[in-house]
XYZ file of C-alpha atoms in Angstrom:
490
model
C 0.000 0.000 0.000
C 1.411 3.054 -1.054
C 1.770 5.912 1.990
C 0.513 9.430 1.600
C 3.474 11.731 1.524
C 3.475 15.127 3.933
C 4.270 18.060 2.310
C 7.539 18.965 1.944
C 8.975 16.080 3.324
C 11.503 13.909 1.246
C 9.937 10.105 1.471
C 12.695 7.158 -0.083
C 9.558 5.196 -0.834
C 6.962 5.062 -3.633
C 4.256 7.635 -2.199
C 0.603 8.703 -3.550
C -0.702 12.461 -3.203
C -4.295 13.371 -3.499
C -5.143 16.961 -4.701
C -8.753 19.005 -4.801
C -8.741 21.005 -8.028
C -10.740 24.089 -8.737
C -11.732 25.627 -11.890
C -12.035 22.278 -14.146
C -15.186 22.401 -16.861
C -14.411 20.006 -19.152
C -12.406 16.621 -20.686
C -9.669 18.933 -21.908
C -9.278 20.388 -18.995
C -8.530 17.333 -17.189
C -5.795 16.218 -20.044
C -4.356 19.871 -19.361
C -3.706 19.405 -15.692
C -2.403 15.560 -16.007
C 0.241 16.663 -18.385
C 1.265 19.566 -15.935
C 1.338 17.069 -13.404
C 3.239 14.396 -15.272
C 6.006 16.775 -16.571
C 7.074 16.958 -13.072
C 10.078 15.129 -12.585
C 9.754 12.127 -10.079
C 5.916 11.651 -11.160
C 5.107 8.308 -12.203
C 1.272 8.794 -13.085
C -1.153 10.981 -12.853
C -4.913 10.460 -12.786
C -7.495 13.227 -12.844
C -11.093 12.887 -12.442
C -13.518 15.329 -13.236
C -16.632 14.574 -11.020
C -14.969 14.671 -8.198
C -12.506 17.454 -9.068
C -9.729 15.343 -7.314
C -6.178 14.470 -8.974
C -4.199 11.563 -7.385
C -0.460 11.448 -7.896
C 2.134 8.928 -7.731
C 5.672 9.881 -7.124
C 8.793 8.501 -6.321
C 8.944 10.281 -2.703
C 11.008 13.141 -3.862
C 8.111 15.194 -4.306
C 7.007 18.306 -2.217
C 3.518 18.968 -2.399
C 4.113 22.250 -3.217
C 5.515 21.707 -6.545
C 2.242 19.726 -7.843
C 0.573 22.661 -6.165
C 2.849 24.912 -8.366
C 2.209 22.974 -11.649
C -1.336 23.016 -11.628
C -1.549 26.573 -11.109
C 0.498 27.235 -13.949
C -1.951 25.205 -16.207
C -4.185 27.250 -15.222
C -6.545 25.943 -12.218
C -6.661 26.456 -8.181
C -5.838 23.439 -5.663
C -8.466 23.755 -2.576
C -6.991 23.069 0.862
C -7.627 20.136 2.269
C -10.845 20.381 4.983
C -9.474 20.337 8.571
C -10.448 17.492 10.337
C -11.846 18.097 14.031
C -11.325 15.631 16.964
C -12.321 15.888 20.728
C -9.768 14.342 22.674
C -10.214 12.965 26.064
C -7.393 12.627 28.913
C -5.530 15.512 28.712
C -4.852 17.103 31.957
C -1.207 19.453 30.948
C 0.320 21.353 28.410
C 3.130 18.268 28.197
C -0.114 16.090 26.853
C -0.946 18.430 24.362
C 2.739 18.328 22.831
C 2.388 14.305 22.951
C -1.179 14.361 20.729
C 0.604 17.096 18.312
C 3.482 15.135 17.711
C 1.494 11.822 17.597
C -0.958 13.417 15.093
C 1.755 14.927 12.872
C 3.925 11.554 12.360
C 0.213 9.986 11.021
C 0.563 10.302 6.637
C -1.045 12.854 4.952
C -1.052 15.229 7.635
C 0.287 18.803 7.184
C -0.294 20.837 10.372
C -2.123 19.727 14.089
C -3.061 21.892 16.224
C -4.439 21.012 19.838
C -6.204 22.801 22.730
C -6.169 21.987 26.063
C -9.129 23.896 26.993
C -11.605 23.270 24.355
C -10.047 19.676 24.711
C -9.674 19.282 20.406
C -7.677 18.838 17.474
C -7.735 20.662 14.587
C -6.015 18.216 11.917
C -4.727 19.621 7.794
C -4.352 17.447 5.537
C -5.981 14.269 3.759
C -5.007 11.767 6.823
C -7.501 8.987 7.234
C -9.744 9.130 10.303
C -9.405 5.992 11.568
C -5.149 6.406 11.266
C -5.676 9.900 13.414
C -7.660 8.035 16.034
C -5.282 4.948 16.238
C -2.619 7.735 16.698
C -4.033 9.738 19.770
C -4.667 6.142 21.240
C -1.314 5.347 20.875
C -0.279 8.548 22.490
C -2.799 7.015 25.723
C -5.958 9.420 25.111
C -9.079 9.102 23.483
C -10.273 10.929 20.484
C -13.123 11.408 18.233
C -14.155 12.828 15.200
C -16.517 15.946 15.310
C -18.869 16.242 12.966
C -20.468 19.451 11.916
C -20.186 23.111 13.706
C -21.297 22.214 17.467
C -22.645 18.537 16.702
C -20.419 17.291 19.856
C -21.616 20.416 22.116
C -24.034 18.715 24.160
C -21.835 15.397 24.340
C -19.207 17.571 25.459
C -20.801 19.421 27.989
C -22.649 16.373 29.491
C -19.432 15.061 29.931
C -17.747 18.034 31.223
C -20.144 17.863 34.159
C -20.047 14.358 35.180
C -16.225 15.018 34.400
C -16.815 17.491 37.444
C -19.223 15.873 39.355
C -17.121 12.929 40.143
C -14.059 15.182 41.000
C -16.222 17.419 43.473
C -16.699 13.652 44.913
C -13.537 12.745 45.352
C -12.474 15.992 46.096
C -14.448 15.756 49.346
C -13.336 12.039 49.930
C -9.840 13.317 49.459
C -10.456 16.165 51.908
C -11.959 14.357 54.870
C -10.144 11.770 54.724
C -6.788 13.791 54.562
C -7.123 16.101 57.272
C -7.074 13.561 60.447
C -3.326 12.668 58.656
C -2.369 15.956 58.245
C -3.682 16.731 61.954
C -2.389 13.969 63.992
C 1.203 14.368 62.248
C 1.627 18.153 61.554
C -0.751 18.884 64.667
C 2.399 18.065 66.995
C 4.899 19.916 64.646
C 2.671 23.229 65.526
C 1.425 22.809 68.765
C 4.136 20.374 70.972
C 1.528 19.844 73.676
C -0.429 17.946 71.174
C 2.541 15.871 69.892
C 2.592 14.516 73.608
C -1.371 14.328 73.953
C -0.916 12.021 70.928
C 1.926 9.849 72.019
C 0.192 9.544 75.810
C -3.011 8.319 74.506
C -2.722 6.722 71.020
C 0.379 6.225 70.763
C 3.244 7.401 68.162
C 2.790 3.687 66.289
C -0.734 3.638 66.282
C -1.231 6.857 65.039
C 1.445 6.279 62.338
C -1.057 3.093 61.517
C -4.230 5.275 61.329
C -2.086 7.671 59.370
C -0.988 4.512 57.171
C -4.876 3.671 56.768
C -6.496 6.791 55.882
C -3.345 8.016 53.236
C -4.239 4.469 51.710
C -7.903 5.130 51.205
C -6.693 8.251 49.752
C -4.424 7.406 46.985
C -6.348 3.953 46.266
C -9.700 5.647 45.797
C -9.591 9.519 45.051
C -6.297 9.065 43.961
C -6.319 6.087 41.615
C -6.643 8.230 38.616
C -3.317 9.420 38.777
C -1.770 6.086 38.963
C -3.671 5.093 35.973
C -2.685 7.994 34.209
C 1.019 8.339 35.327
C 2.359 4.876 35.334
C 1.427 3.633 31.901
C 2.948 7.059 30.422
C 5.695 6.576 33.114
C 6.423 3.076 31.078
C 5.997 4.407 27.672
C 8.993 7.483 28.221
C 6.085 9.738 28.230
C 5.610 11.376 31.499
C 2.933 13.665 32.186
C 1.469 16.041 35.230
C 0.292 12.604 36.498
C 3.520 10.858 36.362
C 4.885 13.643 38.505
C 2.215 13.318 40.885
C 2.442 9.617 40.953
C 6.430 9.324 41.538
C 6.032 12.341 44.611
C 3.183 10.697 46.122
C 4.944 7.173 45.914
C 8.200 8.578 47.119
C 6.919 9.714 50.240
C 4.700 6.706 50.748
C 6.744 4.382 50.402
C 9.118 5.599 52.437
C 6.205 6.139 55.131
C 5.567 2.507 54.866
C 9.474 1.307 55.600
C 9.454 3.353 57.924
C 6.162 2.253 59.675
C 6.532 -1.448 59.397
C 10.075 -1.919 58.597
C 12.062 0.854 60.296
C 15.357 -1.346 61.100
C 15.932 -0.754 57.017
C 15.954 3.096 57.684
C 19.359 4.610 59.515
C 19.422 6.075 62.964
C 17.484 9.390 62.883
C 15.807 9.045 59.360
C 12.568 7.077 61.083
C 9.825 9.157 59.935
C 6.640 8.743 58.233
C 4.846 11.045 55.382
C 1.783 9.947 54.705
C 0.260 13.503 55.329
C 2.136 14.628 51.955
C 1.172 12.087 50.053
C -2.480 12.506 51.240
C -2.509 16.208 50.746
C -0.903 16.216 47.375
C -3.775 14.264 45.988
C -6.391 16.565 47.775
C -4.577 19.610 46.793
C -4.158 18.862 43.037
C -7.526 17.177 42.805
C -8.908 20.915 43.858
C -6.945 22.080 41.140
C -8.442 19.480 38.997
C -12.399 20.653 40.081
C -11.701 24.190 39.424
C -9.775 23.980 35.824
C -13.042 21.716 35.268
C -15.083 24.465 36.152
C -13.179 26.926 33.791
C -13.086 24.599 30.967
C -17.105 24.243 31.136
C -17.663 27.592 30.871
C -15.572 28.371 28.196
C -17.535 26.365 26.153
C -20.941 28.890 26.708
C -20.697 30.827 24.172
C -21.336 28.166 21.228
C -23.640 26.501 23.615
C -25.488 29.957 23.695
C -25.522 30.110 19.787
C -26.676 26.635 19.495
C -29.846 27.604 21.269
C -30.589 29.739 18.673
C -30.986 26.747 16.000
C -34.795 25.489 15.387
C -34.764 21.602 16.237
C -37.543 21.187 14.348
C -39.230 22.990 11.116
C -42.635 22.297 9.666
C -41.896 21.350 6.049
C -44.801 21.073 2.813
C -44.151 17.158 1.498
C -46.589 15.886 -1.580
C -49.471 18.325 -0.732
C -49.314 18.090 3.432
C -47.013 19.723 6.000
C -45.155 17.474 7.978
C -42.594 18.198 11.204
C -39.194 17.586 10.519
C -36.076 17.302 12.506
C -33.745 19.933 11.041
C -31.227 17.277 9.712
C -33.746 15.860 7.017
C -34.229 19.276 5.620
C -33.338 19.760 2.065
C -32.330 22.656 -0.076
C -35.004 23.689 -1.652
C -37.961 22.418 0.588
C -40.866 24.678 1.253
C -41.163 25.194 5.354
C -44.213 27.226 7.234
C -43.221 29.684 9.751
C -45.944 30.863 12.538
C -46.013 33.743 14.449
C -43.232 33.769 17.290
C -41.761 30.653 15.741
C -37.481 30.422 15.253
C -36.628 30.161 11.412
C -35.106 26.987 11.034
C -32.993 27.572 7.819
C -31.685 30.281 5.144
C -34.437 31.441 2.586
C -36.326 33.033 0.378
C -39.897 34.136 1.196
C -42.698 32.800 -1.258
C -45.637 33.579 -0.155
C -47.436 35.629 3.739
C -46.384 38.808 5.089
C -44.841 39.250 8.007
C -42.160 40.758 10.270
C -38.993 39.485 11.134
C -36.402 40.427 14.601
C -33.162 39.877 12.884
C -31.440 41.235 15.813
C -29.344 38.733 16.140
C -27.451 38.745 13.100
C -27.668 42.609 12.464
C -28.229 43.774 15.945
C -30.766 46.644 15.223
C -33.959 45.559 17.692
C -36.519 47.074 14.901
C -37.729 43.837 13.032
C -37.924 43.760 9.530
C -40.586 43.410 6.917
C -40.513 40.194 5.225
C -42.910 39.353 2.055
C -43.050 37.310 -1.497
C -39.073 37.625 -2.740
C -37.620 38.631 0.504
C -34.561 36.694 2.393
C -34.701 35.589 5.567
C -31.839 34.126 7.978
C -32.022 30.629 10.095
C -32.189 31.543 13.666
C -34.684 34.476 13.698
C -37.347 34.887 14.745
C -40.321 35.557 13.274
C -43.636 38.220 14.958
C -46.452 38.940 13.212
C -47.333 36.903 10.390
C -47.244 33.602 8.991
C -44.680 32.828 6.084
C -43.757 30.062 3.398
C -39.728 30.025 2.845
C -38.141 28.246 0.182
C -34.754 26.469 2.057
C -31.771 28.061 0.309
C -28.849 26.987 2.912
C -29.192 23.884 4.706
C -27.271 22.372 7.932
C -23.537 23.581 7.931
C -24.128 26.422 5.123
C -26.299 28.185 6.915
C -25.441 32.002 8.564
C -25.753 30.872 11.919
C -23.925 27.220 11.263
C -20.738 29.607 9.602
C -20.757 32.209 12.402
C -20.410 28.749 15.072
C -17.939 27.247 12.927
C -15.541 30.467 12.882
C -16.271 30.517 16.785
C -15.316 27.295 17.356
C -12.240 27.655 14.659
C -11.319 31.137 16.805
C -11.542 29.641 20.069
C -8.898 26.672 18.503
C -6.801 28.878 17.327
C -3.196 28.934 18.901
C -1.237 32.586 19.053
C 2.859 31.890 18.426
C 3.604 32.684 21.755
C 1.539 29.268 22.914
C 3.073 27.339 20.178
C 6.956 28.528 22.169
C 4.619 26.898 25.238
C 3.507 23.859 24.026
C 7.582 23.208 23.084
C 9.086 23.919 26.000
C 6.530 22.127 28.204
C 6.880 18.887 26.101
C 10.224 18.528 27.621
C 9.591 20.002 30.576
C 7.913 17.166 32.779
C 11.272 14.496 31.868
C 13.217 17.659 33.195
C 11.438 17.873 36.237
C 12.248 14.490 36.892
C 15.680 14.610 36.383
C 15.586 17.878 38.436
C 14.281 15.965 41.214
C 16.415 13.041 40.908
C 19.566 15.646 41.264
C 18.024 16.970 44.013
C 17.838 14.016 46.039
C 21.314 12.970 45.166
C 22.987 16.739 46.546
C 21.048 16.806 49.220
C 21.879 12.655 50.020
C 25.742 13.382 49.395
C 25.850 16.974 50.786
C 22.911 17.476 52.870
C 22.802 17.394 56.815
C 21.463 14.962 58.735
C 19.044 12.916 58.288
C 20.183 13.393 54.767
C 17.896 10.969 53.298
C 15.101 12.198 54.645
C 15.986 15.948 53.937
C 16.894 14.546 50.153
C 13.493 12.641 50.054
C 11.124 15.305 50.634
C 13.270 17.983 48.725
C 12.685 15.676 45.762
C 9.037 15.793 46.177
C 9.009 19.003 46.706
C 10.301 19.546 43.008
C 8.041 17.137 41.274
C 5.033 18.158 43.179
C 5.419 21.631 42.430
C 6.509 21.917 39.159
C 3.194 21.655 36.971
C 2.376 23.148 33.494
C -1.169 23.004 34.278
C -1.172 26.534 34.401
C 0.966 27.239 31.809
C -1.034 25.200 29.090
C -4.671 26.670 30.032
C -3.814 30.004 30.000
C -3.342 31.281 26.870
C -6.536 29.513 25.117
C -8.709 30.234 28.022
C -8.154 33.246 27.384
C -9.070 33.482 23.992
C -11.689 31.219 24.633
C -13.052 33.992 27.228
C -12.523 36.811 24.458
C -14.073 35.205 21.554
C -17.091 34.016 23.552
C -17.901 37.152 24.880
C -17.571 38.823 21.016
C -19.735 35.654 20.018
């Protein structure tokens, strides 16, 4: 099977290139724009078709895109982009993951640019990659994708999502939280007030309370924890870590040097017997309340097409062989007749053919006067008509309708990456493996150098740096804040 080459990328390998043409009318026309195409050195054969305007290309690998692109202008014709290709990814929690998508969407053939956002969670994807390759990719990379179909068809998926997404981290949040504070009590209690320390030791006991401790900081990371594990291991094992990896590796650290120390403390030196399970236990809680409240940010970025998808009809009343029957709006074709009532939403673009009536088009045009609508006038989906009752002729249908453009180029805005996030998304690729090797240097000064208990310093200096070194923010700050702009202009 022959591989679909990216542009401007030297392939050693037989390769095929598919091309949208513009402008052809006729047989000759086709013969004009193979020859352009075969007098390109390096292509083997060149096939054209006319119906479907598309030209596919085999080529010896050598050859850019751009210099088909080139030849077929010359003869005479335009070469359409290919449509970008929209995917809602699931999973993604840091900038670092949005690097790992990019680059895993960007090796699949036939693509020519990816672009991913971590707050509207999608993947805008050039080129003429197949679907199914593009989804196999992302699952590769340990996320789940899939493929969007027209302007705001995934809206109400997405936001459904969102807030179970939310719901169930408010839960655990709260799990987290209660369980977590009788740790952090009963060991940093003593550290603040000594006269507690001793109440503690008097009556429960410095092992026992390092066993409740051991308890509750279990239920903690095996419950309200678990995702990170989940998360952070596999991409641990695949050279891929993430925020969750970091999280894991910290929280690990400093319980499982809680448990030695708990139930095996002749492994530990002199002086280095001390537990942690309060760290570990408040480093879930604490992140998992940063979790809940980019969840909340993320859901309502996402209001503004939500807002201009309740401006869509659902339904339309449409004349079939001499009766009027209800329609969903996705079985309504160009050129169907539909009945609009008084104080009913316009469910597509027209042209009126017969009533009079007026129109508020304030949403498109903002002016609040409506406007007078009769036999010959145009009339936009989304609007609502007041007086009168009027029969439009469908002229735009689904996606080429006003309102279906205006949420497309809202949703394309609110994708959109400014250069400074692309120097973001690069640097925080590498910046998790970093981190870790930060940490791991850490530990080793502070082991070799370090007073003592060295290890112990060494040990929670090292979780120190992988605990607080997230690109969380980072990542969500530049696109929510274009997502805030654009939805308030939209």
């Amino acid at each position: 099977m022959s591989s679909i080459a990216s542009p401007g990328k030297q392939k050693s390998g037989p390769a095929t290139e598919d091309l949208m043409i513009e402008g052809m009318t006729c047989a000759s026309c086709v013969g004009r724009v193979e020859r352009a195409l075969k007098a390109i050195p390096g292509v083997s054969q060149a096939s054209v078709n006319l119906a479907t305007e598309r030209a596919s290309v085999q080529t010896d690998g050598s050859v850019p895109r751009e210099a088909l692109v080139q030849a077929i202008h010359k003869a005479g014709y335009e070469v359409s982009a290919p449509a970008a290709q929209e995917l809602l990814i699931e999973g993604m929690t840091c900038a670092s993951c949005v690097g790992r998508v990019e680059r895993a969407l960007k090796a699949v053939p036939g693509v020519q640019s990816a672009s991913v956002n971590l707050a509207t969670e999608r993947a805008s994807v050039q080129g003429a990659a197949d679907p199914a390759a593009l989804l196999a990719a992302v699952e590769k990379a340990g996320y789940a994708a899939s493929v969007i179909g027209s302007a705001g068809s995934n809206e109400d998926q997405q936001a459904q999502r969102h807030a179970d997404d939310l719901r169930v981290l408010k839960r655990d949040l709260w799990i987290a939280a209660a369980l977590s504070l009788p740790v952090f009590l009963l060991e940093m209690g003593g550290h603040l007030i000594p006269a507690f320390h001793h109440f503690i030791a008097s009556t429960l006991g410095t092992q026992n309370s390092w066993l409740l401790q051991f308890v509750l900081a279990t239920l903690v990371l095996v419950f309200p924890g678990r995702r990170f594990y989940q998360k952070g291991i596999p991409a641990l094992l695949r050279a891929a870590p993430d925020m969750n990896s970091l999280v894991a590796v910290g929280t690990l650290a400093a319980y499982g040097y809680s448990l030695v120390a708990t139930f095996l403390p002749r492994l530990l030196p002199a002086g280095t017997v001390n537990v942690y399970y309060e760290a570990a236990a408040v480093i879930v809680t604490l992140i998992l309340l940063g979790r809940v409240l980019e969840a909340k940010a993320k859901g309502r970025t996402s209001e503004a097409i939500k807002r201009l998808l309740k401006l869509q009809a659902k339904t339309a009343r449409v004349r079939r062989d001499g009766s009027v029957v209800e329609l969903p709006l996705e079985q309504i074709a160009s050129g169907d007749v539909i009945e609009v009532r008084p104080g009913e939403r316009i469910a597509v673009d027209g042209e009126v053919i017969d009533g009079d009536s007026y129109v508020d088009e304030s949403m498109i045009s903002g002016e609040p006067v409506p406007v007078r609508k009769a036999p010959g006038g145009t009339v936009i989906g989304g609007t609502v008509n007041q007086t009168g009752a009027l029969g439009v002729r469908a002229t735009a249908v689904g996606g080429a309708t006003v309102l279906a453009q205006i949420i497309r180029l809202v949703e394309q805005a609110q994708s959109a990456k400014l250069p400074i996030q692309a120097l973001v998304d690069r640097i925080t690729l590498v910046f998790v493996p970093i981190v870790m090797g930060l940490a791991l240097l850490t530990f080793a000064v502070w082991l070799i150098f370090g007073p003592e208990p060295a290890l112990t310093f060494g040990l929670v200096n090292a979780v120190a740096v992988l605990i607080i070194a997230c690109p969380c923010a980072m990542g969500l700050a530049t696109p929510t804040s274009i997502m805030v702009g654009t939805g308030r202009g939209a």
